[in-house]
mmCIF file of C-alpha atoms and ligand atoms in Angstrom:
data_model
loop_
_atom_site.group_PDB
_atom_site.id
_atom_site.type_symbol
_atom_site.label_atom_id
_atom_site.label_comp_id
_atom_site.label_asym_id
_atom_site.label_seq_id
_atom_site.Cartn_x
_atom_site.Cartn_y
_atom_site.Cartn_z
ATOM 1 C CA UNK A 134 0.000 0.000 0.000
ATOM 2 C CA UNK A 135 1.062 3.622 -0.469
ATOM 3 C CA UNK A 136 2.633 5.211 2.582
ATOM 4 C CA UNK A 137 -0.432 7.396 3.153
ATOM 5 C CA UNK A 138 -3.006 4.622 2.644
ATOM 6 C CA UNK A 139 -5.836 4.740 5.160
ATOM 7 C CA UNK A 140 -7.020 1.852 7.315
ATOM 8 C CA UNK A 141 -10.246 1.802 5.319
ATOM 9 C CA UNK A 142 -8.304 1.366 2.064
ATOM 10 C CA UNK A 143 -6.306 -1.505 3.587
ATOM 11 C CA UNK A 144 -9.589 -3.035 4.708
ATOM 12 C CA UNK A 145 -11.084 -2.828 1.189
ATOM 13 C CA UNK A 146 -8.059 -4.594 -0.340
ATOM 14 C CA UNK A 147 -8.123 -7.306 2.355
ATOM 15 C CA UNK A 148 -11.863 -7.832 1.784
ATOM 16 C CA UNK A 149 -11.402 -8.020 -1.983
ATOM 17 C CA UNK A 150 -8.786 -10.760 -1.503
ATOM 18 C CA UNK A 151 -11.149 -12.703 0.753
ATOM 19 C CA UNK A 152 -14.061 -12.318 -1.671
ATOM 20 C CA UNK A 153 -11.893 -13.986 -4.313
ATOM 21 C CA UNK A 154 -11.606 -16.959 -1.952
ATOM 22 C CA UNK A 155 -8.025 -16.311 -0.804
ATOM 23 C CA UNK A 156 -6.462 -15.384 2.534
ATOM 24 C CA UNK A 157 -5.224 -11.861 3.166
ATOM 25 C CA UNK A 158 -2.340 -11.105 5.512
ATOM 26 C CA UNK A 159 -2.119 -7.491 6.597
ATOM 27 C CA UNK A 160 1.378 -6.577 7.790
ATOM 28 C CA UNK A 161 1.800 -3.000 8.886
ATOM 29 C CA UNK A 162 5.307 -1.555 8.647
ATOM 30 C CA UNK A 163 6.722 1.704 9.936
ATOM 31 C CA UNK A 164 6.206 3.363 6.546
ATOM 32 C CA UNK A 165 4.002 1.084 4.441
ATOM 33 C CA UNK A 166 1.546 -1.704 5.012
ATOM 34 C CA UNK A 167 2.072 -4.880 3.008
ATOM 35 C CA UNK A 168 -0.827 -7.214 2.300
ATOM 36 C CA UNK A 169 0.104 -10.798 1.490
ATOM 37 C CA UNK A 170 -2.145 -13.145 -0.442
ATOM 38 C CA UNK A 171 -2.074 -16.926 0.059
ATOM 39 C CA UNK A 172 -4.373 -19.752 -0.927
ATOM 40 C CA UNK A 173 -4.154 -19.188 -4.690
ATOM 41 C CA UNK A 174 -3.089 -22.247 -6.706
ATOM 42 C CA UNK A 175 -2.142 -20.219 -9.775
ATOM 43 C CA UNK A 176 -1.094 -16.627 -10.489
ATOM 44 C CA UNK A 177 -3.721 -13.952 -9.836
ATOM 45 C CA UNK A 178 -4.356 -11.163 -12.331
ATOM 46 C CA UNK A 179 -2.716 -8.079 -10.749
ATOM 47 C CA UNK A 180 -5.269 -5.782 -12.362
ATOM 48 C CA UNK A 181 -7.809 -6.920 -9.755
ATOM 49 C CA UNK A 182 -5.936 -4.870 -7.153
ATOM 50 C CA UNK A 183 -3.809 -2.377 -9.014
ATOM 51 C CA UNK A 184 -6.499 0.259 -9.293
ATOM 52 C CA UNK A 185 -7.943 -0.003 -5.818
ATOM 53 C CA UNK A 186 -7.423 3.229 -3.851
ATOM 54 C CA UNK A 187 -4.240 3.258 -1.769
ATOM 55 C CA UNK A 188 -2.512 0.399 -3.620
ATOM 56 C CA UNK A 189 1.104 1.240 -4.535
ATOM 57 C CA UNK A 190 2.102 -1.893 -6.432
ATOM 58 C CA UNK A 191 1.257 -5.543 -6.903
ATOM 59 C CA UNK A 192 4.257 -7.852 -6.612
ATOM 60 C CA UNK A 193 4.374 -11.533 -7.505
ATOM 61 C CA UNK A 194 6.529 -13.509 -5.058
ATOM 62 C CA UNK A 195 7.925 -16.368 -7.090
ATOM 63 C CA UNK A 196 9.577 -18.191 -4.182
ATOM 64 C CA UNK A 197 8.177 -21.239 -2.359
ATOM 65 C CA UNK A 198 7.659 -19.077 0.722
ATOM 66 C CA UNK A 199 5.705 -15.842 0.487
ATOM 67 C CA UNK A 200 4.935 -14.257 3.825
ATOM 68 C CA UNK A 201 8.347 -14.648 5.426
ATOM 69 C CA UNK A 202 10.140 -12.924 2.563
ATOM 70 C CA UNK A 203 11.702 -9.511 2.262
ATOM 71 C CA UNK A 204 9.834 -9.236 -1.079
ATOM 72 C CA UNK A 205 6.633 -8.853 0.888
ATOM 73 C CA UNK A 206 8.002 -6.970 3.868
ATOM 74 C CA UNK A 207 11.330 -5.243 3.201
ATOM 75 C CA UNK A 208 11.778 -4.061 6.760
ATOM 76 C CA UNK A 209 12.803 -6.315 9.632
ATOM 77 C CA UNK A 210 10.090 -7.692 11.876
ATOM 78 C CA UNK A 211 10.354 -6.811 15.535
ATOM 79 C CA UNK A 212 8.700 -9.512 17.591
ATOM 80 C CA UNK A 213 7.144 -7.929 20.645
ATOM 81 C CA UNK A 214 6.587 -9.920 23.793
ATOM 82 C CA UNK A 215 4.780 -7.561 26.138
ATOM 83 C CA UNK A 216 7.229 -4.725 26.793
ATOM 84 C CA UNK A 217 10.226 -6.795 25.615
ATOM 85 C CA UNK A 218 11.230 -7.388 22.007
ATOM 86 C CA UNK A 219 13.369 -9.526 19.727
ATOM 87 C CA UNK A 220 14.722 -7.988 16.529
ATOM 88 C CA UNK A 221 14.722 -4.412 17.822
ATOM 89 C CA UNK A 222 17.797 -2.448 18.799
ATOM 90 C CA UNK A 223 18.570 -4.432 21.939
ATOM 91 C CA UNK A 224 20.293 -7.840 21.959
ATOM 92 C CA UNK A 225 17.662 -10.297 23.198
ATOM 93 C CA UNK A 226 18.814 -12.763 25.827
ATOM 94 C CA UNK A 227 16.712 -15.790 26.710
ATOM 95 C CA UNK A 228 18.303 -17.731 29.538
ATOM 96 C CA UNK A 229 17.403 -20.439 32.019
ATOM 97 C CA UNK A 230 17.714 -24.148 32.637
ATOM 98 C CA UNK A 231 17.070 -26.838 30.051
ATOM 99 C CA UNK A 232 14.267 -28.175 32.254
ATOM 100 C CA UNK A 233 12.347 -26.832 35.222
ATOM 101 C CA UNK A 234 13.329 -29.332 37.915
ATOM 102 C CA UNK A 235 12.017 -27.746 41.117
ATOM 103 C CA UNK A 236 10.771 -24.415 42.397
ATOM 104 C CA UNK A 237 14.057 -23.788 44.269
ATOM 105 C CA UNK A 238 16.190 -24.563 41.207
ATOM 106 C CA UNK A 239 14.102 -22.422 38.853
ATOM 107 C CA UNK A 240 13.991 -19.429 41.208
ATOM 108 C CA UNK A 241 17.748 -19.557 41.942
ATOM 109 C CA UNK A 242 18.472 -19.405 38.212
ATOM 110 C CA UNK A 243 15.772 -16.828 37.443
ATOM 111 C CA UNK A 244 17.242 -14.513 40.055
ATOM 112 C CA UNK A 245 20.594 -14.513 38.217
ATOM 113 C CA UNK A 246 18.903 -14.136 34.825
ATOM 114 C CA UNK A 247 16.982 -11.124 36.085
ATOM 115 C CA UNK A 248 20.150 -9.619 37.592
ATOM 116 C CA UNK A 249 21.908 -9.890 34.212
ATOM 117 C CA UNK A 250 19.292 -7.625 32.626
ATOM 118 C CA UNK A 251 17.977 -10.373 30.326
ATOM 119 C CA UNK A 252 14.264 -9.997 29.546
ATOM 120 C CA UNK A 253 13.413 -13.638 28.844
ATOM 121 C CA UNK A 254 13.473 -16.808 30.945
ATOM 122 C CA UNK A 255 13.559 -20.240 29.325
ATOM 123 C CA UNK A 256 12.820 -23.631 30.856
ATOM 124 C CA UNK A 257 11.101 -26.768 29.641
ATOM 125 C CA UNK A 258 8.104 -28.188 31.484
ATOM 126 C CA UNK A 259 7.640 -30.797 28.760
ATOM 127 C CA UNK A 260 10.924 -32.170 27.441
ATOM 128 C CA UNK A 261 11.436 -33.961 24.117
ATOM 129 C CA UNK A 262 13.912 -36.621 25.328
ATOM 130 C CA UNK A 263 15.588 -39.187 23.120
ATOM 131 C CA UNK A 264 14.905 -41.912 25.692
ATOM 132 C CA UNK A 265 11.421 -42.484 27.132
ATOM 133 C CA UNK A 266 13.102 -43.299 30.467
ATOM 134 C CA UNK A 267 14.892 -39.944 30.769
ATOM 135 C CA UNK A 268 13.375 -37.073 32.813
ATOM 136 C CA UNK A 269 10.388 -35.828 30.836
ATOM 137 C CA UNK A 270 9.795 -32.573 32.704
ATOM 138 C CA UNK A 271 7.439 -31.593 35.528
ATOM 139 C CA UNK A 272 4.516 -30.982 33.172
ATOM 140 C CA UNK A 273 1.870 -28.498 34.281
ATOM 141 C CA UNK A 274 3.575 -28.060 37.685
ATOM 142 C CA UNK A 275 6.619 -26.784 35.753
ATOM 143 C CA UNK A 276 4.408 -24.288 33.934
ATOM 144 C CA UNK A 277 2.992 -23.050 37.234
ATOM 145 C CA UNK A 278 6.539 -22.448 38.501
ATOM 146 C CA UNK A 279 7.307 -20.523 35.294
ATOM 147 C CA UNK A 280 4.202 -18.378 35.726
ATOM 148 C CA UNK A 281 5.315 -17.581 39.294
ATOM 149 C CA UNK A 282 8.750 -16.564 37.994
ATOM 150 C CA UNK A 283 7.098 -14.196 35.546
ATOM 151 C CA UNK A 284 5.124 -12.729 38.411
ATOM 152 C CA UNK A 285 8.154 -12.416 40.722
ATOM 153 C CA UNK A 286 10.751 -11.097 38.263
ATOM 154 C CA UNK A 287 8.816 -9.701 35.301
ATOM 155 C CA UNK A 288 10.724 -12.040 32.965
ATOM 156 C CA UNK A 289 8.963 -13.211 29.794
ATOM 157 C CA UNK A 290 8.516 -16.972 29.746
ATOM 158 C CA UNK A 291 9.696 -19.006 26.742
ATOM 159 C CA UNK A 292 8.739 -22.670 26.991
ATOM 160 C CA UNK A 293 8.243 -25.592 24.660
ATOM 161 C CA UNK A 294 4.970 -27.030 23.436
ATOM 162 C CA UNK A 295 5.481 -30.645 22.388
ATOM 163 C CA UNK A 296 2.042 -31.063 20.875
ATOM 164 C CA UNK A 297 -1.200 -29.205 20.157
ATOM 165 C CA UNK A 298 -2.665 -29.455 23.683
ATOM 166 C CA UNK A 299 0.739 -28.185 24.846
ATOM 167 C CA UNK A 300 0.113 -24.955 22.930
ATOM 168 C CA UNK A 301 -3.079 -24.383 24.952
ATOM 169 C CA UNK A 302 -1.045 -24.772 28.141
ATOM 170 C CA UNK A 303 1.754 -22.424 27.054
ATOM 171 C CA UNK A 304 -0.911 -19.885 26.092
ATOM 172 C CA UNK A 305 -2.244 -20.124 29.615
ATOM 173 C CA UNK A 306 1.076 -19.886 31.514
ATOM 174 C CA UNK A 307 3.758 -18.491 29.176
ATOM 175 C CA UNK A 308 4.671 -15.624 26.854
ATOM 176 C CA UNK A 309 6.328 -17.361 23.908
ATOM 177 C CA UNK A 310 5.815 -20.823 22.408
ATOM 178 C CA UNK A 311 8.982 -22.761 21.677
ATOM 179 C CA UNK A 312 8.782 -25.336 18.889
ATOM 180 C CA UNK A 313 11.704 -27.707 19.244
ATOM 181 C CA UNK A 314 14.109 -29.015 16.633
ATOM 182 C CA UNK A 315 12.447 -32.433 16.601
ATOM 183 C CA UNK A 316 9.075 -30.854 15.939
ATOM 184 C CA UNK A 317 10.079 -28.394 13.230
ATOM 185 C CA UNK A 318 8.110 -30.337 10.628
ATOM 186 C CA UNK A 319 5.223 -31.369 12.856
ATOM 187 C CA UNK A 320 2.760 -29.676 10.558
ATOM 188 C CA UNK A 321 -0.323 -29.918 12.749
ATOM 189 C CA UNK A 322 1.670 -28.354 15.609
ATOM 190 C CA UNK A 323 2.884 -25.590 13.283
ATOM 191 C CA UNK A 324 -0.688 -24.883 12.194
ATOM 192 C CA UNK A 325 -1.882 -24.764 15.788
ATOM 193 C CA UNK A 326 0.939 -22.355 16.683
ATOM 194 C CA UNK A 327 -0.164 -20.283 13.702
ATOM 195 C CA UNK A 328 -3.532 -19.792 15.380
ATOM 196 C CA UNK A 329 -1.987 -18.926 18.750
ATOM 197 C CA UNK A 330 -2.039 -15.464 20.258
ATOM 198 C CA UNK A 331 1.580 -15.741 21.433
ATOM 199 C CA UNK A 332 4.805 -15.338 19.438
ATOM 200 C CA UNK A 333 6.652 -18.484 18.395
ATOM 201 C CA UNK A 334 10.311 -19.447 18.721
ATOM 202 C CA UNK A 335 10.942 -21.875 15.870
ATOM 203 C CA UNK A 336 14.068 -23.972 16.210
ATOM 204 C CA UNK A 337 15.760 -25.380 13.155
ATOM 205 C CA UNK A 338 15.395 -29.139 12.707
ATOM 206 C CA UNK A 339 18.438 -31.351 13.212
ATOM 207 C CA UNK A 340 18.732 -32.000 9.490
ATOM 208 C CA UNK A 341 16.626 -29.205 8.036
ATOM 209 C CA UNK A 342 17.780 -27.198 5.045
ATOM 210 C CA UNK A 343 17.316 -23.454 5.095
ATOM 211 C CA UNK A 344 14.286 -23.763 2.808
ATOM 212 C CA UNK A 345 12.632 -26.425 4.971
ATOM 213 C CA UNK A 346 13.119 -24.258 8.049
ATOM 214 C CA UNK A 347 11.729 -21.147 6.354
ATOM 215 C CA UNK A 348 8.780 -23.125 4.998
ATOM 216 C CA UNK A 349 8.050 -24.315 8.548
ATOM 217 C CA UNK A 350 7.869 -20.633 9.542
ATOM 218 C CA UNK A 351 5.624 -20.053 6.517
ATOM 219 C CA UNK A 352 3.205 -22.714 7.864
ATOM 220 C CA UNK A 353 2.814 -20.695 11.055
ATOM 221 C CA UNK A 354 2.433 -17.403 9.191
ATOM 222 C CA UNK A 355 -0.072 -18.797 6.726
ATOM 223 C CA UNK A 356 -2.426 -19.315 9.685
ATOM 224 C CA UNK A 357 -2.130 -15.652 10.666
ATOM 225 C CA UNK A 358 0.591 -15.575 13.341
ATOM 226 C CA UNK A 359 3.334 -13.273 12.060
ATOM 227 C CA UNK A 360 5.280 -13.088 15.312
ATOM 228 C CA UNK A 361 8.013 -15.656 14.738
ATOM 229 C CA UNK A 362 11.647 -15.801 15.804
ATOM 230 C CA UNK A 363 13.919 -18.308 14.071
ATOM 231 C CA UNK A 364 16.548 -20.132 16.129
ATOM 232 C CA UNK A 365 19.682 -21.803 14.783
ATOM 233 C CA UNK A 366 20.562 -24.562 17.260
ATOM 234 C CA UNK A 367 23.058 -26.699 15.382
ATOM 235 C CA UNK A 368 22.643 -29.443 12.827
ATOM 236 C CA UNK A 369 23.902 -33.006 12.556
ATOM 237 C CA UNK A 370 27.178 -33.492 10.764
ATOM 238 C CA UNK A 371 30.073 -35.955 10.935
ATOM 239 C CA UNK A 372 31.825 -33.785 13.554
ATOM 240 C CA UNK A 373 32.431 -35.650 16.794
ATOM 241 C CA UNK A 374 33.921 -32.837 18.842
ATOM 242 C CA UNK A 375 30.513 -31.210 19.354
ATOM 243 C CA UNK A 376 26.963 -32.413 19.996
ATOM 244 C CA UNK A 377 25.787 -30.526 16.902
ATOM 245 C CA UNK A 378 27.464 -28.234 14.386
ATOM 246 C CA UNK A 379 26.326 -24.657 14.948
ATOM 247 C CA UNK A 380 25.661 -23.243 11.480
ATOM 248 C CA UNK A 381 26.599 -19.602 11.937
ATOM 249 C CA UNK A 382 26.267 -18.955 8.210
ATOM 250 C CA UNK A 383 22.535 -19.499 8.650
ATOM 251 C CA UNK A 384 22.294 -16.003 10.150
ATOM 252 C CA UNK A 385 23.366 -14.001 7.075
ATOM 253 C CA UNK A 386 21.609 -16.589 4.868
ATOM 254 C CA UNK A 387 18.260 -16.016 6.613
ATOM 255 C CA UNK A 388 18.806 -12.243 6.624
ATOM 256 C CA UNK A 389 19.058 -12.176 2.859
ATOM 257 C CA UNK A 390 15.685 -13.870 2.420
ATOM 258 C CA UNK A 391 13.518 -13.100 5.408
ATOM 259 C CA UNK A 392 12.387 -10.201 7.569
ATOM 260 C CA UNK A 393 12.105 -12.464 10.637
ATOM 261 C CA UNK A 394 14.499 -12.093 13.575
ATOM 262 C CA UNK A 395 16.964 -14.930 14.057
ATOM 263 C CA UNK A 396 18.756 -15.991 17.227
ATOM 264 C CA UNK A 397 21.499 -18.479 18.122
ATOM 265 C CA UNK A 398 21.465 -21.358 20.607
ATOM 266 C CA UNK A 399 25.115 -22.086 21.380
ATOM 267 C CA UNK A 400 24.110 -24.508 24.175
ATOM 268 C CA UNK A 401 22.499 -27.175 21.974
ATOM 269 C CA UNK A 402 24.719 -25.969 19.140
ATOM 270 C CA UNK A 403 27.842 -27.280 20.898
ATOM 271 C CA UNK A 404 26.661 -29.430 23.809
ATOM 272 C CA UNK A 405 29.749 -28.472 25.769
ATOM 273 C CA UNK A 406 30.058 -25.954 28.556
ATOM 274 C CA UNK A 407 33.468 -24.619 27.492
ATOM 275 C CA UNK A 408 32.285 -23.921 23.941
ATOM 276 C CA UNK A 409 29.112 -22.025 24.799
ATOM 277 C CA UNK A 410 30.635 -18.603 25.504
ATOM 278 C CA UNK A 411 32.966 -18.597 22.452
ATOM 279 C CA UNK A 412 30.074 -19.541 20.146
ATOM 280 C CA UNK A 413 27.738 -17.038 21.823
ATOM 281 C CA UNK A 414 30.296 -14.333 21.007
ATOM 282 C CA UNK A 415 30.482 -15.607 17.431
ATOM 283 C CA UNK A 416 26.704 -15.682 17.066
ATOM 284 C CA UNK A 417 26.436 -12.042 18.054
ATOM 285 C CA UNK A 418 29.356 -11.168 15.789
ATOM 286 C CA UNK A 419 27.596 -12.642 12.722
ATOM 287 C CA UNK A 420 24.530 -10.529 13.435
ATOM 288 C CA UNK A 421 22.134 -12.639 15.505
ATOM 289 C CA UNK A 422 19.254 -10.727 17.102
ATOM 290 C CA UNK A 423 19.660 -12.654 20.315
ATOM 291 C CA UNK A 424 20.823 -15.738 22.166
ATOM 292 C CA UNK A 425 19.095 -18.569 23.971
ATOM 293 C CA UNK A 426 21.354 -19.981 26.673
ATOM 294 C CA UNK A 427 21.073 -22.847 29.135
ATOM 295 C CA UNK A 428 22.139 -21.899 32.660
ATOM 296 C CA UNK A 429 22.061 -23.963 35.846
ATOM 297 C CA UNK A 430 22.887 -23.227 39.477
ATOM 298 C CA UNK A 431 24.266 -26.776 39.841
ATOM 299 C CA UNK A 432 25.070 -28.123 36.366
ATOM 300 C CA UNK A 433 26.567 -31.305 37.828
ATOM 301 C CA UNK A 434 23.144 -32.215 39.244
ATOM 302 C CA UNK A 435 21.042 -31.125 36.263
ATOM 303 C CA UNK A 436 18.356 -33.596 35.178
ATOM 304 C CA UNK A 437 18.944 -32.766 31.516
ATOM 305 C CA UNK A 438 21.683 -31.146 29.411
ATOM 306 C CA UNK A 439 23.985 -30.462 32.390
ATOM 307 C CA UNK A 440 27.118 -30.779 30.227
ATOM 308 C CA UNK A 441 26.189 -27.704 28.207
ATOM 309 C CA UNK A 442 24.836 -25.532 31.033
ATOM 310 C CA UNK A 443 26.755 -22.435 32.066
ATOM 311 C CA UNK A 444 27.179 -21.835 35.786
ATOM 312 C CA UNK A 445 25.641 -18.623 37.096
ATOM 313 C CA UNK A 446 29.085 -16.935 37.165
ATOM 314 C CA UNK A 447 29.961 -18.056 33.654
ATOM 315 C CA UNK A 448 26.582 -16.838 32.458
ATOM 316 C CA UNK A 449 27.067 -13.396 33.955
ATOM 317 C CA UNK A 450 30.508 -13.079 32.363
ATOM 318 C CA UNK A 451 29.146 -14.245 28.980
ATOM 319 C CA UNK A 452 26.380 -11.607 29.041
ATOM 320 C CA UNK A 453 28.952 -8.840 29.628
ATOM 321 C CA UNK A 454 31.078 -10.055 26.753
ATOM 322 C CA UNK A 455 28.301 -10.444 24.193
ATOM 323 C CA UNK A 456 26.842 -7.051 25.088
ATOM 324 C CA UNK A 457 30.160 -5.356 24.274
ATOM 325 C CA UNK A 458 30.344 -7.212 20.969
ATOM 326 C CA UNK A 459 26.752 -6.258 20.148
ATOM 327 C CA UNK A 460 27.514 -2.572 20.702
ATOM 328 C CA UNK A 461 30.158 -2.761 18.003
ATOM 329 C CA UNK A 462 28.274 -5.012 15.602
ATOM 330 C CA UNK A 463 24.733 -3.584 15.772
ATOM 331 C CA UNK A 464 25.446 -0.392 13.820
ATOM 332 C CA UNK A 465 27.132 -2.329 10.964
ATOM 333 C CA UNK A 466 24.935 -5.431 10.664
ATOM 334 C CA UNK A 467 21.925 -5.382 8.367
HETATM 335 C C1 PEP B 515 15.741 -27.186 24.452
HETATM 336 O O1 PEP B 515 15.731 -25.968 24.142
HETATM 337 O O2 PEP B 515 15.949 -27.583 25.610
HETATM 338 C C2 PEP B 515 15.613 -28.175 23.368
HETATM 339 C C3 PEP B 515 15.144 -29.386 23.608
HETATM 340 O O3 PEP B 515 16.055 -27.708 22.182
HETATM 341 P P1 PEP B 515 16.083 -28.391 20.724
HETATM 342 O O4 PEP B 515 14.678 -28.581 20.331
HETATM 343 O O5 PEP B 515 16.824 -27.402 19.903
HETATM 344 O O6 PEP B 515 16.847 -29.693 20.863
HETATM 345 MN MN1 MN B 516 18.200 -28.554 26.497
#
């Protein structure tokens, strides 16, 4: 739409799209509003829209994904989570344990996360474990602890939904729905998250190509939820010195295609405590919008992912370091 287009003009275009039997996606930007069209099986005649009042141009997006692209929305999306944001001009830090294990554990860690100035607290109540005999999370009790942490510290809660009923629960107790690597192509879960009122943190699958990952985000957007943050968390390669291979090149690769914010998970991306801080620094240096970090007050007793958890002291030090790097990198990264 033209920069001066009125809300009524946007409404007329959106209604026209719907009357043709397609879905309209209204995405306001700081200068212009873009309106995406999905649901068409073949090209649509641009003349149907070109002459409607307020329309600036009609662009055909000839890529497999439509709504996530810079073609549709040339300016970066800022995902807002209450009064916090990811993709704005502050480095977003999401930190906390892999799993919520007890009220005492979660509060001890949350206290340090709050002290560091981070705005987001992570912690799984439902854990996707490789073995059915491993700790599966505290379930709804874990979510209640997370909600109490939000209340006590004002931190925004990021927690994983393993399945569709899990999305209902995160909507009730949390602020942001995490979709894990193993679920990146769980299409019914993606569709449900697309109908959710909360923003989504979409992790890259263990063996997902860039296109598969972006198309997973497109699934969520196609249902009307445009608040998505992508997370590179490492992929499977032949390397044996790390749990996964953190694909730092994914950051500039995503940037070139999509307006969505993208963050780095150096915890799952390396699996090793001593590698987390170096790769966190690197992630910020390549232009990530934020970091998601596993922290534990007693990593040696952690019920999951203890080997990759930072201690509270290491975490604090890491935050200082990445903030200084971000100050240098933010003005030059695109
Ligand atoms: C997690 O964040 O604890 C997690 C299970 O991540 P991923 O889905 O990336 O393995
Ligand atoms: Mn974990």
